[in-house]
Amino acid sequence: MSTSARFDGADGNLHLQRPRPGVVLMTMSGVDTGEHGRAPFLALEDDVAAGPVEIFIDARHGRAASAAVAGEWAMFFRNRRAHITRVHMLTAPRAPVESAELLRSYAMLEDQMDLVTDAAEFERKLAARLAT
């Protein structure tokens, strides 16, 4: 398994990093229109299947995905939630968090997902997890 994977497109970019076993950092920018197809899901599959995994999603430079793409992500997380210990999602401070809240609800991650708008708090959580 590679320690990183990058998906660049006309509308959005997604960078997956694995700074240590059991931790995945997803950095998103732009908007996920589905242009990367199944590739991001396949790249995450081994991490989640190996479980347990803690996922940090840095979406501070991203915009809400289309309903279809958000639904695909929700189903991916929902079907694998037994292997996910926690999801921390950073959104832009002034961005609507409705799509992130819908993801949390549809993926049935209410007790496993934190929505954060403070980048320093997100980075503290990530640093603390990497220090353990």
PDB file of C-alpha atoms in Angstrom:
ATOM      1  CA  MET A   1       0.000   0.000   0.000  1.00  0.00           C
ATOM      2  CA  SER A   2       1.344   3.386  -0.999  1.00  0.00           C
ATOM      3  CA  THR A   3       1.632   6.060   1.670  1.00  0.00           C
ATOM      4  CA  SER A   4      -0.193   8.563  -0.536  1.00  0.00           C
ATOM      5  CA  ALA A   5      -2.494   8.868  -3.527  1.00  0.00           C
ATOM      6  CA  ARG A   6      -3.411  12.004  -5.425  1.00  0.00           C
ATOM      7  CA  PHE A   7      -6.440  12.620  -7.630  1.00  0.00           C
ATOM      8  CA  ASP A   8      -6.353  15.900  -9.551  1.00  0.00           C
ATOM      9  CA  GLY A   9      -9.158  17.088 -11.775  1.00  0.00           C
ATOM     10  CA  ALA A  10     -10.620  20.118 -13.464  1.00  0.00           C
ATOM     11  CA  ASP A  11     -13.133  20.712 -10.667  1.00  0.00           C
ATOM     12  CA  GLY A  12     -11.463  19.339  -7.574  1.00  0.00           C
ATOM     13  CA  ASN A  13      -8.484  17.602  -6.038  1.00  0.00           C
ATOM     14  CA  LEU A  14      -8.203  14.887  -3.418  1.00  0.00           C
ATOM     15  CA  HIS A  15      -4.973  13.868  -1.708  1.00  0.00           C
ATOM     16  CA  LEU A  16      -4.870  10.793   0.530  1.00  0.00           C
ATOM     17  CA  GLN A  17      -1.985  10.413   2.954  1.00  0.00           C
ATOM     18  CA  ARG A  18      -1.245   7.637   5.410  1.00  0.00           C
ATOM     19  CA  PRO A  19       1.104   9.181   7.969  1.00  0.00           C
ATOM     20  CA  ARG A  20       1.012   5.997  10.057  1.00  0.00           C
ATOM     21  CA  PRO A  21      -0.944   2.727  10.129  1.00  0.00           C
ATOM     22  CA  GLY A  22      -4.536   3.280  11.146  1.00  0.00           C
ATOM     23  CA  VAL A  23      -4.566   6.985  10.213  1.00  0.00           C
ATOM     24  CA  VAL A  24      -5.668   8.510   6.909  1.00  0.00           C
ATOM     25  CA  LEU A  25      -5.556  12.220   6.059  1.00  0.00           C
ATOM     26  CA  MET A  26      -7.793  13.259   3.159  1.00  0.00           C
ATOM     27  CA  THR A  27      -7.195  16.784   1.847  1.00  0.00           C
ATOM     28  CA  MET A  28      -9.866  18.119  -0.503  1.00  0.00           C
ATOM     29  CA  SER A  29     -10.035  21.272  -2.577  1.00  0.00           C
ATOM     30  CA  GLY A  30     -12.529  22.482  -5.133  1.00  0.00           C
ATOM     31  CA  VAL A  31     -15.653  20.409  -5.598  1.00  0.00           C
ATOM     32  CA  ASP A  32     -15.980  16.645  -5.943  1.00  0.00           C
ATOM     33  CA  THR A  33     -18.129  16.185  -9.040  1.00  0.00           C
ATOM     34  CA  GLY A  34     -17.337  12.506  -9.361  1.00  0.00           C
ATOM     35  CA  GLU A  35     -14.678  13.076 -12.009  1.00  0.00           C
ATOM     36  CA  HIS A  36     -12.291  10.699 -10.214  1.00  0.00           C
ATOM     37  CA  GLY A  37     -14.778   7.835 -10.453  1.00  0.00           C
ATOM     38  CA  ARG A  38     -14.211   4.917  -8.066  1.00  0.00           C
ATOM     39  CA  ALA A  39     -10.463   5.548  -7.703  1.00  0.00           C
ATOM     40  CA  PRO A  40     -10.591   7.392  -4.333  1.00  0.00           C
ATOM     41  CA  PHE A  41     -12.827   4.688  -2.861  1.00  0.00           C
ATOM     42  CA  LEU A  42     -10.538   1.943  -4.085  1.00  0.00           C
ATOM     43  CA  ALA A  43      -7.520   3.775  -2.658  1.00  0.00           C
ATOM     44  CA  LEU A  44      -9.200   3.881   0.769  1.00  0.00           C
ATOM     45  CA  GLU A  45     -10.516   0.336   0.690  1.00  0.00           C
ATOM     46  CA  ASP A  46      -7.362  -1.374   2.014  1.00  0.00           C
ATOM     47  CA  ASP A  47      -7.022   1.143   4.854  1.00  0.00           C
ATOM     48  CA  VAL A  48     -10.591   0.664   5.999  1.00  0.00           C
ATOM     49  CA  ALA A  49     -10.589  -3.109   5.498  1.00  0.00           C
ATOM     50  CA  ALA A  50      -7.424  -3.418   7.596  1.00  0.00           C
ATOM     51  CA  GLY A  51      -9.211  -1.362  10.302  1.00  0.00           C
ATOM     52  CA  PRO A  52      -9.496   0.093  12.699  1.00  0.00           C
ATOM     53  CA  VAL A  53      -8.812   3.396  10.998  1.00  0.00           C
ATOM     54  CA  GLU A  54      -9.192   7.016  12.040  1.00  0.00           C
ATOM     55  CA  ILE A  55      -9.888   9.384   9.148  1.00  0.00           C
ATOM     56  CA  PHE A  56      -9.076  13.101   9.124  1.00  0.00           C
ATOM     57  CA  ILE A  57     -10.783  15.025   6.302  1.00  0.00           C
ATOM     58  CA  ASP A  58      -9.415  18.498   5.604  1.00  0.00           C
ATOM     59  CA  ALA A  59     -12.106  20.098   3.467  1.00  0.00           C
ATOM     60  CA  ARG A  60     -11.423  23.723   4.392  1.00  0.00           C
ATOM     61  CA  HIS A  61     -10.669  24.504   0.726  1.00  0.00           C
ATOM     62  CA  GLY A  62     -13.454  22.350  -0.649  1.00  0.00           C
ATOM     63  CA  ARG A  63     -17.030  23.044  -1.592  1.00  0.00           C
ATOM     64  CA  ALA A  64     -20.059  20.825  -1.145  1.00  0.00           C
ATOM     65  CA  ALA A  65     -20.126  17.812  -3.442  1.00  0.00           C
ATOM     66  CA  SER A  66     -23.094  17.073  -5.658  1.00  0.00           C
ATOM     67  CA  ALA A  67     -25.877  15.077  -4.015  1.00  0.00           C
ATOM     68  CA  ALA A  68     -24.912  11.970  -5.994  1.00  0.00           C
ATOM     69  CA  VAL A  69     -21.240  12.158  -4.985  1.00  0.00           C
ATOM     70  CA  ALA A  70     -22.079  12.966  -1.356  1.00  0.00           C
ATOM     71  CA  GLY A  71     -24.362   9.934  -1.370  1.00  0.00           C
ATOM     72  CA  GLU A  72     -21.554   7.712  -2.670  1.00  0.00           C
ATOM     73  CA  TRP A  73     -19.225   8.893   0.103  1.00  0.00           C
ATOM     74  CA  ALA A  74     -21.950   8.394   2.707  1.00  0.00           C
ATOM     75  CA  MET A  75     -22.590   4.827   1.540  1.00  0.00           C
ATOM     76  CA  PHE A  76     -18.860   4.076   1.468  1.00  0.00           C
ATOM     77  CA  PHE A  77     -18.460   5.190   5.089  1.00  0.00           C
ATOM     78  CA  ARG A  78     -21.746   3.603   6.184  1.00  0.00           C
ATOM     79  CA  ASN A  79     -20.840   0.188   4.788  1.00  0.00           C
ATOM     80  CA  ARG A  80     -17.444   0.316   6.518  1.00  0.00           C
ATOM     81  CA  ARG A  81     -18.287   2.102   9.748  1.00  0.00           C
ATOM     82  CA  ALA A  82     -17.469  -0.975  11.863  1.00  0.00           C
ATOM     83  CA  HIS A  83     -13.823  -0.496  10.831  1.00  0.00           C
ATOM     84  CA  ILE A  84     -13.771   3.287  11.333  1.00  0.00           C
ATOM     85  CA  THR A  85     -12.956   4.409  14.860  1.00  0.00           C
ATOM     86  CA  ARG A  86     -13.476   8.114  14.192  1.00  0.00           C
ATOM     87  CA  VAL A  87     -13.819  10.696  11.418  1.00  0.00           C
ATOM     88  CA  HIS A  88     -12.730  14.287  11.978  1.00  0.00           C
ATOM     89  CA  MET A  89     -13.876  16.671   9.247  1.00  0.00           C
ATOM     90  CA  LEU A  90     -12.597  20.231   8.956  1.00  0.00           C
ATOM     91  CA  THR A  91     -14.798  22.587   6.951  1.00  0.00           C
ATOM     92  CA  ALA A  92     -14.251  26.235   6.144  1.00  0.00           C
ATOM     93  CA  PRO A  93     -15.382  28.495   9.006  1.00  0.00           C
ATOM     94  CA  ARG A  94     -18.026  30.297   6.960  1.00  0.00           C
ATOM     95  CA  ALA A  95     -19.019  27.355   4.769  1.00  0.00           C
ATOM     96  CA  PRO A  96     -22.395  25.759   5.282  1.00  0.00           C
ATOM     97  CA  VAL A  97     -21.948  22.523   7.211  1.00  0.00           C
ATOM     98  CA  GLU A  98     -25.221  21.016   6.027  1.00  0.00           C
ATOM     99  CA  SER A  99     -23.533  18.660   3.554  1.00  0.00           C
ATOM    100  CA  ALA A 100     -21.083  17.490   6.221  1.00  0.00           C
ATOM    101  CA  GLU A 101     -23.973  16.959   8.648  1.00  0.00           C
ATOM    102  CA  LEU A 102     -25.860  14.986   5.993  1.00  0.00           C
ATOM    103  CA  LEU A 103     -22.786  12.832   5.395  1.00  0.00           C
ATOM    104  CA  ARG A 104     -22.537  12.142   9.112  1.00  0.00           C
ATOM    105  CA  SER A 105     -26.223  11.243   9.307  1.00  0.00           C
ATOM    106  CA  TYR A 106     -26.495   9.135   6.123  1.00  0.00           C
ATOM    107  CA  ALA A 107     -23.272   7.297   6.903  1.00  0.00           C
ATOM    108  CA  MET A 108     -24.668   6.566  10.371  1.00  0.00           C
ATOM    109  CA  LEU A 109     -21.540   8.055  11.952  1.00  0.00           C
ATOM    110  CA  GLU A 110     -23.321  10.336  14.435  1.00  0.00           C
ATOM    111  CA  ASP A 111     -21.232   9.031  17.349  1.00  0.00           C
ATOM    112  CA  GLN A 112     -18.057   8.592  15.307  1.00  0.00           C
ATOM    113  CA  MET A 113     -17.729  11.867  13.387  1.00  0.00           C
ATOM    114  CA  ASP A 114     -16.633  15.309  14.568  1.00  0.00           C
ATOM    115  CA  LEU A 115     -17.310  18.402  12.486  1.00  0.00           C
ATOM    116  CA  VAL A 116     -14.666  21.069  13.086  1.00  0.00           C
ATOM    117  CA  THR A 117     -14.426  24.621  11.716  1.00  0.00           C
ATOM    118  CA  ASP A 118     -11.272  25.620  13.601  1.00  0.00           C
ATOM    119  CA  ALA A 119      -8.142  24.554  11.678  1.00  0.00           C
ATOM    120  CA  ALA A 120      -5.941  24.768  14.791  1.00  0.00           C
ATOM    121  CA  GLU A 121      -8.251  22.380  16.660  1.00  0.00           C
ATOM    122  CA  PHE A 122      -8.235  19.948  13.711  1.00  0.00           C
ATOM    123  CA  GLU A 123      -4.448  20.044  13.502  1.00  0.00           C
ATOM    124  CA  ARG A 124      -4.134  19.502  17.282  1.00  0.00           C
ATOM    125  CA  LYS A 125      -6.327  16.401  17.019  1.00  0.00           C
ATOM    126  CA  LEU A 126      -4.253  15.090  14.120  1.00  0.00           C
ATOM    127  CA  ALA A 127      -0.947  15.804  15.889  1.00  0.00           C
ATOM    128  CA  ALA A 128      -2.193  14.109  19.069  1.00  0.00           C
ATOM    129  CA  ARG A 129      -3.217  11.005  17.112  1.00  0.00           C
ATOM    130  CA  LEU A 130       0.128  10.856  15.333  1.00  0.00           C
ATOM    131  CA  ALA A 131       1.968  11.172  18.654  1.00  0.00           C
ATOM    132  CA  THR A 132       0.326   8.023  20.082  1.00  0.00           C
TER     133      THR A 132
END
